[in-house]
PDB file of C-alpha atoms in Angstrom:
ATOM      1  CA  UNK A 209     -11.032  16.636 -34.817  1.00  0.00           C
ATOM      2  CA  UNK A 210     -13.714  18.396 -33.479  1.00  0.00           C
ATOM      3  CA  UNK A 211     -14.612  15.728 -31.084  1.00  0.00           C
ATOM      4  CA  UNK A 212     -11.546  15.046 -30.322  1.00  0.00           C
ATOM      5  CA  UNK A 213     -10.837  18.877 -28.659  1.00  0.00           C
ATOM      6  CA  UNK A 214     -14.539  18.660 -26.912  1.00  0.00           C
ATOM      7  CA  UNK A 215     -13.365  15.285 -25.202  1.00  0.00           C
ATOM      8  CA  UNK A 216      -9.777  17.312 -24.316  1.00  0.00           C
ATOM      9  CA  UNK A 217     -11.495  19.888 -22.847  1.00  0.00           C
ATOM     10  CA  UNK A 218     -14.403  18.039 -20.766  1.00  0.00           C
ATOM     11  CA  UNK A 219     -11.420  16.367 -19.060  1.00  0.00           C
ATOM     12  CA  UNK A 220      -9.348  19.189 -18.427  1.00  0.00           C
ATOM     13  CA  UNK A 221     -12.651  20.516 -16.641  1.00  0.00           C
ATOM     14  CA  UNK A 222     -12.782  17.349 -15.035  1.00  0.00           C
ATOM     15  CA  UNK A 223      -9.584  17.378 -13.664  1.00  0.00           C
ATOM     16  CA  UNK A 224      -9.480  20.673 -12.304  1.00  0.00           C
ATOM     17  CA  UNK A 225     -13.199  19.921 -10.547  1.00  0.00           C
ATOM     18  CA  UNK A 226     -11.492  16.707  -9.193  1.00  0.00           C
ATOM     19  CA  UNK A 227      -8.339  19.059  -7.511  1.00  0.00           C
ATOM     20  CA  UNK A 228     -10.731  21.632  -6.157  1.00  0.00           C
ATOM     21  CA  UNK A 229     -13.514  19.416  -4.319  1.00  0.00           C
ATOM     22  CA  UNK A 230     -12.430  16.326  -2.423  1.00  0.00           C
ATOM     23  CA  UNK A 231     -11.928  15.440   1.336  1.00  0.00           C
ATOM     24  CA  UNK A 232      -8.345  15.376   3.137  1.00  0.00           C
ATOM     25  CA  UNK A 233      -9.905  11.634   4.551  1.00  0.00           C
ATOM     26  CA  UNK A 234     -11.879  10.242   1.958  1.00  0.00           C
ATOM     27  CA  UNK A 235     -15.249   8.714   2.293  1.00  0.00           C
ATOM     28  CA  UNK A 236     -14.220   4.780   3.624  1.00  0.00           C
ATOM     29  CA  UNK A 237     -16.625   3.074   1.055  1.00  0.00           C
ATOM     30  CA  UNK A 238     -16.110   2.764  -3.117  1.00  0.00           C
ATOM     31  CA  UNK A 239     -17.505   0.530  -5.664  1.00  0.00           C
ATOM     32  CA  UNK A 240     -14.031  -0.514  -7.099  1.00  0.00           C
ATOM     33  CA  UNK A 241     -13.853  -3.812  -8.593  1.00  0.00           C
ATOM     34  CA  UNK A 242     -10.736  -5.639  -8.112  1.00  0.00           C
ATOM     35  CA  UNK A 243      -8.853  -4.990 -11.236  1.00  0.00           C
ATOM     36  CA  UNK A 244      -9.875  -1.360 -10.697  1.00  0.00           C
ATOM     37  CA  UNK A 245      -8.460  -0.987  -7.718  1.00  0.00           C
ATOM     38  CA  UNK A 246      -5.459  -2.825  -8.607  1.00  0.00           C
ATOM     39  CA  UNK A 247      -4.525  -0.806 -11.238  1.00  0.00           C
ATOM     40  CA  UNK A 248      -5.545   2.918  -9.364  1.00  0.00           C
ATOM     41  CA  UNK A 249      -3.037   1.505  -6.314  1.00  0.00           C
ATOM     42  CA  UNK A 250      -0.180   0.582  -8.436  1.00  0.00           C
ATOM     43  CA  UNK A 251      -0.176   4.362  -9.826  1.00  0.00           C
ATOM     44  CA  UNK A 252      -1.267   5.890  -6.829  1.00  0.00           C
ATOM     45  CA  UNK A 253       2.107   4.329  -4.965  1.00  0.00           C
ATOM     46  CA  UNK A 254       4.241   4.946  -7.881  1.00  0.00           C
ATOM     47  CA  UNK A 255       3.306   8.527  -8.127  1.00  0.00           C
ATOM     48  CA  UNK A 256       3.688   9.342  -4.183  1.00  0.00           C
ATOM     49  CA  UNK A 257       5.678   6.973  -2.443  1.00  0.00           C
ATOM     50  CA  UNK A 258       7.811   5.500  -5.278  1.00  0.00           C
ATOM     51  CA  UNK A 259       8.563   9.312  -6.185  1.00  0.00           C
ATOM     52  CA  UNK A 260       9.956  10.089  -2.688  1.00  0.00           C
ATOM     53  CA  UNK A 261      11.499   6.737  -1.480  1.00  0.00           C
ATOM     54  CA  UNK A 262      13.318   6.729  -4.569  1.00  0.00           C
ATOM     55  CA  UNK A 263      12.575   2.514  -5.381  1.00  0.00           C
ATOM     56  CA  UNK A 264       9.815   0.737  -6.634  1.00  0.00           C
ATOM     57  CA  UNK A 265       7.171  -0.393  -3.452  1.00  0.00           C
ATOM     58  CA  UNK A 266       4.570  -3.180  -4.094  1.00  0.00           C
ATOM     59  CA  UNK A 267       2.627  -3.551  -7.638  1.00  0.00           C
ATOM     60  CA  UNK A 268       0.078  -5.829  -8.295  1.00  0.00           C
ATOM     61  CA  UNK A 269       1.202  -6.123 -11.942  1.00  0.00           C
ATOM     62  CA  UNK A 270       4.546  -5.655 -12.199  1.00  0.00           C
ATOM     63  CA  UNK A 271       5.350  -5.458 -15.946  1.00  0.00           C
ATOM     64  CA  UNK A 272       3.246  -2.551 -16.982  1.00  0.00           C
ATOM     65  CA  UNK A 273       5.130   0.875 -17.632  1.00  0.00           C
ATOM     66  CA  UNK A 274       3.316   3.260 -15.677  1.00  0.00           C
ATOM     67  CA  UNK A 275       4.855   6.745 -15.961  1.00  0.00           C
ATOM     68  CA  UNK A 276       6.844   8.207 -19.380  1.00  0.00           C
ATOM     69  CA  UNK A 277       9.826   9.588 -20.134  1.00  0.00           C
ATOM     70  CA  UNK A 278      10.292  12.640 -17.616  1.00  0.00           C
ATOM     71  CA  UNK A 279       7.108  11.998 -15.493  1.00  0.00           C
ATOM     72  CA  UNK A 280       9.180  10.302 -12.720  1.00  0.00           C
ATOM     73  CA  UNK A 281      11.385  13.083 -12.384  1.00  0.00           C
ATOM     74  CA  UNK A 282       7.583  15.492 -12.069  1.00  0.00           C
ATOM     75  CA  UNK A 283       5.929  13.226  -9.927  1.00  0.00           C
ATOM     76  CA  UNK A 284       8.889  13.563  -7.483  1.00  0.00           C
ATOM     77  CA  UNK A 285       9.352  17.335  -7.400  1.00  0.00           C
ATOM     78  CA  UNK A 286       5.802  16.984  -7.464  1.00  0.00           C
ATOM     79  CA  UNK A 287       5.763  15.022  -3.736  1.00  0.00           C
ATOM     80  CA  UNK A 288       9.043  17.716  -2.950  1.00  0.00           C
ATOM     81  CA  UNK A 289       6.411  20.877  -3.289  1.00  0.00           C
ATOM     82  CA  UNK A 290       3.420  19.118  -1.669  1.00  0.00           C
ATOM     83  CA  UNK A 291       5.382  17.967   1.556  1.00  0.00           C
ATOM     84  CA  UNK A 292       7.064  21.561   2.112  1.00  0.00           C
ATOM     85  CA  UNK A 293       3.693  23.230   1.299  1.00  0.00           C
ATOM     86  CA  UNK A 294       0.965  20.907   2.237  1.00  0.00           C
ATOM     87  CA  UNK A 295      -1.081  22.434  -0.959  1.00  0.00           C
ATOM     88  CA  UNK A 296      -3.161  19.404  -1.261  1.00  0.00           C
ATOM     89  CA  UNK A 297      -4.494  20.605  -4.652  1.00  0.00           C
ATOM     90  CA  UNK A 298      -1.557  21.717  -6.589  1.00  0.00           C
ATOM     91  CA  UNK A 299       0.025  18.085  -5.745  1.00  0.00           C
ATOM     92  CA  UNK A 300      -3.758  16.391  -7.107  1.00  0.00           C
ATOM     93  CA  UNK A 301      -3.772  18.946  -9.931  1.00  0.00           C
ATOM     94  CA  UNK A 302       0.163  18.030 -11.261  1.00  0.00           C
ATOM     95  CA  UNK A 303      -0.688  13.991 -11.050  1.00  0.00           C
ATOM     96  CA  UNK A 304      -3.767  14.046 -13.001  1.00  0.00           C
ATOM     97  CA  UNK A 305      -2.456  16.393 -15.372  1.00  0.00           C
ATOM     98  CA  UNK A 306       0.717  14.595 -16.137  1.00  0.00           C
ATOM     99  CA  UNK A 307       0.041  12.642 -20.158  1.00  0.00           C
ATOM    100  CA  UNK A 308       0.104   8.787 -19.106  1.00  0.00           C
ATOM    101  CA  UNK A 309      -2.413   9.791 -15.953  1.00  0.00           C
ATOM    102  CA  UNK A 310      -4.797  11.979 -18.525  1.00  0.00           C
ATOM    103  CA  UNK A 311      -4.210   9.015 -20.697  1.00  0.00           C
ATOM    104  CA  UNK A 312      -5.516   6.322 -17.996  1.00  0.00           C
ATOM    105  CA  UNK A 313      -8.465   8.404 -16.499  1.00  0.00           C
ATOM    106  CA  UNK A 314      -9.956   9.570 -19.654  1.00  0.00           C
ATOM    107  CA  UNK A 315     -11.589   5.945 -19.661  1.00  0.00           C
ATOM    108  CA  UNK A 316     -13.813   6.097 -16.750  1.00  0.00           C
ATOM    109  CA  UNK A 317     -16.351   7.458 -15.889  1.00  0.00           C
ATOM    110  CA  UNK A 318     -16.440  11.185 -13.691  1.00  0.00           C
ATOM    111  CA  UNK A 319     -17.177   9.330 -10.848  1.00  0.00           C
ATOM    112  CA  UNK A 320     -14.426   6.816 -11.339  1.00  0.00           C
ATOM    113  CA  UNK A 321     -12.484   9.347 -11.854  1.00  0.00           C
ATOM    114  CA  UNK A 322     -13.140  10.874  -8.174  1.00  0.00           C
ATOM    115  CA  UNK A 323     -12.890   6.904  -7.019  1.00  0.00           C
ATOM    116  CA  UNK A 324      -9.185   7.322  -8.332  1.00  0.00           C
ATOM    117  CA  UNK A 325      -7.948  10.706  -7.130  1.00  0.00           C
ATOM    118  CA  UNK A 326      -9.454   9.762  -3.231  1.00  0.00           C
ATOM    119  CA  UNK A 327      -6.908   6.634  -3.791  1.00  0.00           C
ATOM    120  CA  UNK A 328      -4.313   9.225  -4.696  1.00  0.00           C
ATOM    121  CA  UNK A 329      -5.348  11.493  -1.563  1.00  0.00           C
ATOM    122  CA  UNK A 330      -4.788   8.395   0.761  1.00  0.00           C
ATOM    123  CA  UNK A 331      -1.685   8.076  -0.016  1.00  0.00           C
ATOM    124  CA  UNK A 332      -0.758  11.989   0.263  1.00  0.00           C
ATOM    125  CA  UNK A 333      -2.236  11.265   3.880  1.00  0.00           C
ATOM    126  CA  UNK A 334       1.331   9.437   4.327  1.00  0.00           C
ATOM    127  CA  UNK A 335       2.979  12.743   4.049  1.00  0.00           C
ATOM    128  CA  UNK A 336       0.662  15.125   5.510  1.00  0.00           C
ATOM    129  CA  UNK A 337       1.744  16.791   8.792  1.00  0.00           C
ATOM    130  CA  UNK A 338      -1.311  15.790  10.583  1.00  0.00           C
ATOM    131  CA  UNK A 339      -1.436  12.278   9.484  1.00  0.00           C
ATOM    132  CA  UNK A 340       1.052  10.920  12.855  1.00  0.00           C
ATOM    133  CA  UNK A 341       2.866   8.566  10.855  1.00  0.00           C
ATOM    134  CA  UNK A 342       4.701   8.362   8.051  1.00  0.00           C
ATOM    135  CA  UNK A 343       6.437   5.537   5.596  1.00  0.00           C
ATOM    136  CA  UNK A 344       9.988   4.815   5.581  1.00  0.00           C
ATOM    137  CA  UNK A 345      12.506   2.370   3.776  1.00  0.00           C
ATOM    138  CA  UNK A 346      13.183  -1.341   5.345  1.00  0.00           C
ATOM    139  CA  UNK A 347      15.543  -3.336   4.775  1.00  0.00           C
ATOM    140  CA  UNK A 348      14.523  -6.456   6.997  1.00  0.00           C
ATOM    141  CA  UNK A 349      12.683  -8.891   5.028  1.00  0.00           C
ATOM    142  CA  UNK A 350      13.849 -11.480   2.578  1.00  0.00           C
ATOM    143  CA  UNK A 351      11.050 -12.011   0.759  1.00  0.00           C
ATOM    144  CA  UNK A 352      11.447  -8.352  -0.222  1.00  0.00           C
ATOM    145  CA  UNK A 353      14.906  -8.507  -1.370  1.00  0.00           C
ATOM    146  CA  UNK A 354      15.686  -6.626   1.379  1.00  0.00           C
ATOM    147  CA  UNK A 355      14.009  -3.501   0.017  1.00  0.00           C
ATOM    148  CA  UNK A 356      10.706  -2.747   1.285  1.00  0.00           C
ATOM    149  CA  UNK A 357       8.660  -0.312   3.784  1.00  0.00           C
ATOM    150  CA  UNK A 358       7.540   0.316   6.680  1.00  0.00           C
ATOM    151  CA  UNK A 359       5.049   2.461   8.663  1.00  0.00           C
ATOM    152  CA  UNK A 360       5.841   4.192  11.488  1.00  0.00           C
ATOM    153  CA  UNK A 361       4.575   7.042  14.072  1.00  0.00           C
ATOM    154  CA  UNK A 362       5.973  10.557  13.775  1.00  0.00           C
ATOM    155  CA  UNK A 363       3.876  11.204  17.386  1.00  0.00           C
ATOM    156  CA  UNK A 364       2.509   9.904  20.209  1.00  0.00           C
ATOM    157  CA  UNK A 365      -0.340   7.573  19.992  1.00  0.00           C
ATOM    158  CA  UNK A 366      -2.268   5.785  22.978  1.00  0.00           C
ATOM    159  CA  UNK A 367      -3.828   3.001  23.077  1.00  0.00           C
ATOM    160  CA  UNK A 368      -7.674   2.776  21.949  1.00  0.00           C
ATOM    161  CA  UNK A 369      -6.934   5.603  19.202  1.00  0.00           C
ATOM    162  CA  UNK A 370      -8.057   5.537  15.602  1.00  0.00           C
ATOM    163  CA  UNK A 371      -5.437   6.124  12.929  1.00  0.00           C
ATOM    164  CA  UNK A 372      -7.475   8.690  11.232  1.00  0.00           C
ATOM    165  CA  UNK A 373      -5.329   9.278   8.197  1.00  0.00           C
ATOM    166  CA  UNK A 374      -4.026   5.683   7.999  1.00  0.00           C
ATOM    167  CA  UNK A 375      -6.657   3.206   6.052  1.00  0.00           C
ATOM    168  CA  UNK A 376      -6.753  -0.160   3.729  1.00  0.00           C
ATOM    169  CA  UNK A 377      -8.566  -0.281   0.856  1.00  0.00           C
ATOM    170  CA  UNK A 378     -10.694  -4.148   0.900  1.00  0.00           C
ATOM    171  CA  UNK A 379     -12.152  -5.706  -2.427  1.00  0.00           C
ATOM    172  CA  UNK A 380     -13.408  -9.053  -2.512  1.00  0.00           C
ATOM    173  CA  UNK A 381     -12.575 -11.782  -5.420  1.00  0.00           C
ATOM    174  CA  UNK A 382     -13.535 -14.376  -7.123  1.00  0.00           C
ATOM    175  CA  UNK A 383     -11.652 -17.443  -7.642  1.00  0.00           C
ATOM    176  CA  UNK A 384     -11.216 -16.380 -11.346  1.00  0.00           C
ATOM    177  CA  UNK A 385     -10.172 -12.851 -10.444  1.00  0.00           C
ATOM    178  CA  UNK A 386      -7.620 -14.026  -8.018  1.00  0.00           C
ATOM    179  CA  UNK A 387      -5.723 -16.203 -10.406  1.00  0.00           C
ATOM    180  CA  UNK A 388      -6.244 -13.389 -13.000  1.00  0.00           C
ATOM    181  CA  UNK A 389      -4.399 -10.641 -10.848  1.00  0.00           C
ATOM    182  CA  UNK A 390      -2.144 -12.024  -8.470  1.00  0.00           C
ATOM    183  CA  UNK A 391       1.052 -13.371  -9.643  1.00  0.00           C
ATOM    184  CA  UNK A 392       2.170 -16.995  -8.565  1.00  0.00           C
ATOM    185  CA  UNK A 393       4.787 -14.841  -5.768  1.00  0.00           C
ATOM    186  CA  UNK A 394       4.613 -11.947  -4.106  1.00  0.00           C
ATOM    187  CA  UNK A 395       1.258 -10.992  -4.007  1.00  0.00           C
ATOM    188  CA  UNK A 396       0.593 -12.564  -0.301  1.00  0.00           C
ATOM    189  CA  UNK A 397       0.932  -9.243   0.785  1.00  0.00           C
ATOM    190  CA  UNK A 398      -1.667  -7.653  -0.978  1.00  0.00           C
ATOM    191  CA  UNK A 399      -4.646 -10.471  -0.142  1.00  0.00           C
ATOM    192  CA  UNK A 400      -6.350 -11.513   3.260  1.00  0.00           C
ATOM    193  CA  UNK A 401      -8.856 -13.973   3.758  1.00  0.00           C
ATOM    194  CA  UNK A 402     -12.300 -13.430   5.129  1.00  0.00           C
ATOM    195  CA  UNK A 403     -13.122 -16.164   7.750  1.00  0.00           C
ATOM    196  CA  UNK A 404     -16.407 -14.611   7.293  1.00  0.00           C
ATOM    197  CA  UNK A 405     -17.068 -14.138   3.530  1.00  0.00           C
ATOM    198  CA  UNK A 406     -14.915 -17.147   2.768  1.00  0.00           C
ATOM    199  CA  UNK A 407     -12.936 -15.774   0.272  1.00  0.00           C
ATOM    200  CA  UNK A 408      -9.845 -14.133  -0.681  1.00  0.00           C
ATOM    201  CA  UNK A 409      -9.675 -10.286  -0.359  1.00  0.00           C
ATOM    202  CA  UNK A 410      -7.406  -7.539  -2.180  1.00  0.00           C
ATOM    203  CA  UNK A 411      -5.939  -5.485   0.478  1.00  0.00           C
ATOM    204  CA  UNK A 412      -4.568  -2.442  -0.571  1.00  0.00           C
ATOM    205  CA  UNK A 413      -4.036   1.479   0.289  1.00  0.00           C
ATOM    206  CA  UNK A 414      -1.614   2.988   2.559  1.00  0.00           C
ATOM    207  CA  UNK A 415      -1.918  -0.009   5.491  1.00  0.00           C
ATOM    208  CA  UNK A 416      -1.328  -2.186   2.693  1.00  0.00           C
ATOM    209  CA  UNK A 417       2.630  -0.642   3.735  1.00  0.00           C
ATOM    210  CA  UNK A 418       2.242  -2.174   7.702  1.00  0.00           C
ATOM    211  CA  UNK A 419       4.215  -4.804   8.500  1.00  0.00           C
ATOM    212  CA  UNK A 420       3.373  -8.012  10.505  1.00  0.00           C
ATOM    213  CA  UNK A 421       4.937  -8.305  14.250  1.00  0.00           C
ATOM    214  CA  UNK A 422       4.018 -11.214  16.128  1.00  0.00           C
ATOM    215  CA  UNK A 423       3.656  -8.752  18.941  1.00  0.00           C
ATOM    216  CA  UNK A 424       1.973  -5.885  17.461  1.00  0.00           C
ATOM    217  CA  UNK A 425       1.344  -2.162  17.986  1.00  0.00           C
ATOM    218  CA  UNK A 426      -1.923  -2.068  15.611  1.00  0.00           C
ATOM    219  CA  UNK A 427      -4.787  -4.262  14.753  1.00  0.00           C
ATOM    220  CA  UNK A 428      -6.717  -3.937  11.975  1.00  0.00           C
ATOM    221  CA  UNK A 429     -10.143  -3.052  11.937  1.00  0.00           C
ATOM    222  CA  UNK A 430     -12.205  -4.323   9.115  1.00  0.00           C
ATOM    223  CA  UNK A 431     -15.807  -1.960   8.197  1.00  0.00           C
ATOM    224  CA  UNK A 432     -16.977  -3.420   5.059  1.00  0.00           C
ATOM    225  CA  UNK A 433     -14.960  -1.919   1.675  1.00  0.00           C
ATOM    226  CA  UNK A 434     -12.042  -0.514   4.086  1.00  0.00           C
ATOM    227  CA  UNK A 435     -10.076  -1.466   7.259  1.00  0.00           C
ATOM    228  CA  UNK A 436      -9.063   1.004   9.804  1.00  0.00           C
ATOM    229  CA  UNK A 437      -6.019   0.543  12.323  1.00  0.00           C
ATOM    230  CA  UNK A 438      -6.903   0.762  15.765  1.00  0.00           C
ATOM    231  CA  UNK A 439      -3.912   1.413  18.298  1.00  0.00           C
ATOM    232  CA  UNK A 440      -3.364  -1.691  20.745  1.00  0.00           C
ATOM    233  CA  UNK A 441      -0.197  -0.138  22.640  1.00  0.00           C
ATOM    234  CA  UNK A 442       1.315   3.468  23.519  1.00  0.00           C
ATOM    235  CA  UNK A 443       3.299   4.483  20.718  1.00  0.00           C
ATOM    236  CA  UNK A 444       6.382   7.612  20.526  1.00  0.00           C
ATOM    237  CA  UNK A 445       7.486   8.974  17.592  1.00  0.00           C
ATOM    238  CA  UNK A 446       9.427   6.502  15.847  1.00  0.00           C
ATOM    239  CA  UNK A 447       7.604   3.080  16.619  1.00  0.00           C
ATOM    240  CA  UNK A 448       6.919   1.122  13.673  1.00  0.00           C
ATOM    241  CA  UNK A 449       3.056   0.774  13.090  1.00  0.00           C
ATOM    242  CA  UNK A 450       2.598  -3.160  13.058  1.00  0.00           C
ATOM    243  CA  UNK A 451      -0.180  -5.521  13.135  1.00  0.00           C
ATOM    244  CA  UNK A 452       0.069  -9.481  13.210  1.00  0.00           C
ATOM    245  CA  UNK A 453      -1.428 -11.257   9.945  1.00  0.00           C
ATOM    246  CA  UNK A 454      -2.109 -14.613  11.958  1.00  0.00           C
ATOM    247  CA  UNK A 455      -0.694 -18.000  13.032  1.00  0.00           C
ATOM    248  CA  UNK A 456       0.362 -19.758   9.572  1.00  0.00           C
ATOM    249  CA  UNK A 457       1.099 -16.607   7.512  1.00  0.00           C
ATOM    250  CA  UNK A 458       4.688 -17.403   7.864  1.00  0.00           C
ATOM    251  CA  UNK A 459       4.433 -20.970   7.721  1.00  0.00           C
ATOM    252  CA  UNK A 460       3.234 -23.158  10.417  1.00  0.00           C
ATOM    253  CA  UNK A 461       3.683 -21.818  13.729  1.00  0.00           C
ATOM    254  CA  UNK A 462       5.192 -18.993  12.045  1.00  0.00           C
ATOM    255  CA  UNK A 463       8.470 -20.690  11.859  1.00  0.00           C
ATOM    256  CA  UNK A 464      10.218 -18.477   8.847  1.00  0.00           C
ATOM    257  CA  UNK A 465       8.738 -14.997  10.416  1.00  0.00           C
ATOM    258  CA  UNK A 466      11.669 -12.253  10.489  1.00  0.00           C
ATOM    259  CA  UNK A 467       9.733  -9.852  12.817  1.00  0.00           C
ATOM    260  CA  UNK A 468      11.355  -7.617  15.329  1.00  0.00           C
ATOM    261  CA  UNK A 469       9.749  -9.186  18.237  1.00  0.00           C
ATOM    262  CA  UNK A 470      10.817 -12.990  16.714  1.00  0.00           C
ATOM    263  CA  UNK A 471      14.376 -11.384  16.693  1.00  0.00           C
ATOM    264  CA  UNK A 472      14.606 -10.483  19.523  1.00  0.00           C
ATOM    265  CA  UNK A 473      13.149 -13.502  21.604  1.00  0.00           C
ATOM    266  CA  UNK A 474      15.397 -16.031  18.956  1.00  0.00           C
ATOM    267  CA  UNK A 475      11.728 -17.189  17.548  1.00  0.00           C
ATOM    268  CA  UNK A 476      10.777 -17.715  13.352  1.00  0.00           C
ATOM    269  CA  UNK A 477      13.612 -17.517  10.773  1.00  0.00           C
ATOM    270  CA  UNK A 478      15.973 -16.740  14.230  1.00  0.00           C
ATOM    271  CA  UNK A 479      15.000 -19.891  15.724  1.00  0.00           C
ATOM    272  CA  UNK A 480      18.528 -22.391  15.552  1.00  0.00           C
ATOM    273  CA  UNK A 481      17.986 -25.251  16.407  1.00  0.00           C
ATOM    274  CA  UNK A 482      21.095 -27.590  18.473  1.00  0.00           C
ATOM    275  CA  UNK A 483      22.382 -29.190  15.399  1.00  0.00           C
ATOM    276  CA  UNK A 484      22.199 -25.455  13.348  1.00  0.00           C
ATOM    277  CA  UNK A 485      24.098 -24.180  16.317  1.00  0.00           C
ATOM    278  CA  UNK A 486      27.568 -25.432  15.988  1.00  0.00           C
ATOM    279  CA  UNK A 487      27.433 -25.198  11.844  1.00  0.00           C
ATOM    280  CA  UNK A 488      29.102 -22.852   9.379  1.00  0.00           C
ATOM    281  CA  UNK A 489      25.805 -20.831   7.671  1.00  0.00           C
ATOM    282  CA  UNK A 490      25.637 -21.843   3.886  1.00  0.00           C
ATOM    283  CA  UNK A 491      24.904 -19.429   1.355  1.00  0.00           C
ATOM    284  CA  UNK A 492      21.225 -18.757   0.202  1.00  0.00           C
ATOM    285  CA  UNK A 493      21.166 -20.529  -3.544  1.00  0.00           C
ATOM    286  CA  UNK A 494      17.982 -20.823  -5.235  1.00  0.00           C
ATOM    287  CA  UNK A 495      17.601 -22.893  -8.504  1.00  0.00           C
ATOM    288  CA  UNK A 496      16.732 -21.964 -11.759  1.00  0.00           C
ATOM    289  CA  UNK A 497      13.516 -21.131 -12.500  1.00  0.00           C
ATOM    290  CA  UNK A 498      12.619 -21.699  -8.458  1.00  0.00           C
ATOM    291  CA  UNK A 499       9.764 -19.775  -7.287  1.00  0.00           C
ATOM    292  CA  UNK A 500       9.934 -17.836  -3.674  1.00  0.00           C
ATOM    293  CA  UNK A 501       8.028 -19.568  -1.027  1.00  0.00           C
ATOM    294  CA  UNK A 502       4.392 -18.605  -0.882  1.00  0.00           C
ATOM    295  CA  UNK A 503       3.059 -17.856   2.160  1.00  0.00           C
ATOM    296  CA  UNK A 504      -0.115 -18.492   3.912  1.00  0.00           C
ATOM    297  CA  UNK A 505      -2.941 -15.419   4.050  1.00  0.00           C
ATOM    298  CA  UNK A 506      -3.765 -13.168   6.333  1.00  0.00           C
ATOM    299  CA  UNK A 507      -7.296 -13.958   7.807  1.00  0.00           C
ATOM    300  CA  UNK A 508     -10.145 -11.122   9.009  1.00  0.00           C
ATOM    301  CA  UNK A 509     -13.405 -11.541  10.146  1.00  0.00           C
TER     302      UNK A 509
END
């Protein structure tokens, strides 16, 4: 029982050192392994940007519970407070203190610990008034359902600028830690390929959220555990933050991409072809048990 109390109050200590000392932009490096930083992304989104778009976002594992009973409804008067106030450590403080978090952390190590709130930080970066861009819903792509997000700038930006507060989190993985976390669809997203490790990388973080546009306003810039976006075209408030995820990733030649700039220039999945042209559109069936087209990766160096 003893023991028990001790161990209560070491993390509550914890804790409250984690909400008082951290950075605003967290150190780009971390020692995560894969599964780690699986896990600290899918409840880092769900407690900031699930809690204000109001929908599930992305998850690396998708069956595991990761809030109870009335922590959704905390979490999101939680993100209400820290956007009207900016108090960075009152939001940190509420998370980590909420039972399910306390539950998770109490696991790892102090410094794991700090690994896990800096995750949390990157994503308050999407709301923070000085961040210059924000997240909002989309509804454009169908290998979303229809319900996804999207980056985009609440200022101007010019060309040659670093996105300061916008940053993916890299982790490389074995072949056996690939099939272990990724599910058989949907997870294309998440993973790029190094041309230059030769392997299959977990891409995560806040630019996990950027969309691909075959004729984009970002790139990404890759600097060994973490990418940051570099801007390749003047940007006003209300440009979506894009960058392109290669050649194949929609198929070859990109033939099923639904970007903006494929819309608009009748390329990818807008692309009809003479004999489409003249026929009635059939409904979208998909068979029983049929699995959503995988896609190709997207490559870095």
């Amino acid at each position: 029982m003893m023991n028990s109390a001790l161990k209560e109050l070491q993390l509550n200590e914890q804790i409250e050192d984690l909400s008082l000392a951290f950075k605003e932009i967290p150190r780009s490096d971390h020692t995560l392994t894969p599964a780690e930083l699986a896990a600290f992304d899918d409840l880092s989104t769900t407690l900031v940007v699930d809690s204000v778009l109001n929908f599930t976002t992305h998850k690396i594992s998708r069956k595991r519970r990761y809030l109870y009973g009335d922590e959704h409804r905390m979490a999101s008067e939680t993100m209400r407070k820290f956007r009207e106030s900016q108090d960075w450590t009152n939001a940190i403080y509420s998370f980590l203190n909420m039972r399910s978090i306390k539950g998770f952390i109490e696991k790892f190590t102090f410094n794991k610990q700090a690994e896990f709130r800096d995750h949390i930080v990157r994503f308050l970066n999407i709301f923070s008034i000085d961040a210059g861009y924000t997240i909002e819903e989309c509804n454009r792509y169908s290998a979303e359902g229809h319900k996804g997000a999207k980056l985009v700038a609440t200022r101007a930006w010019s060309r040659g600028d670093k996105i300061d507060r916008l940053i993916g989190v890299l982790c490389s993985m074995k072949n056996n830690e690939e099939t272990t976390l990724l599910s058989a669809e949907g997870s294309d997203f998440s993973v790029m390929y190094s041309t230059r490790k030769r392997c299959s990388t977990l891409w995560l973080g806040p630019g996990a959220y950027i969309n691909h546009d075959c004729k984009p306003t970002c790139q990404f810039q890759s600097n060994g555990t973490s990418a940051h976006i570099r801007v390749l075209r003047d940007m006003v408030a209300g440009d979506e933050i894009t960058c392109f995820y290669g050649n194949e990733f929609f198929g070859p030649g990109n033939v099923d991409c639904e970007c903006v700039t494929c819309e608009k220039n009748k390329r990818g999945k807008f692309q009809l072809n003479s004999d489409e042209e003249n026929q009635e559109p059939e409904p979208e069936t998909e068979e029983p048990g049929s699995k959503r087209m995988k896609y190709s990766l997207r490559s870095r160096v």
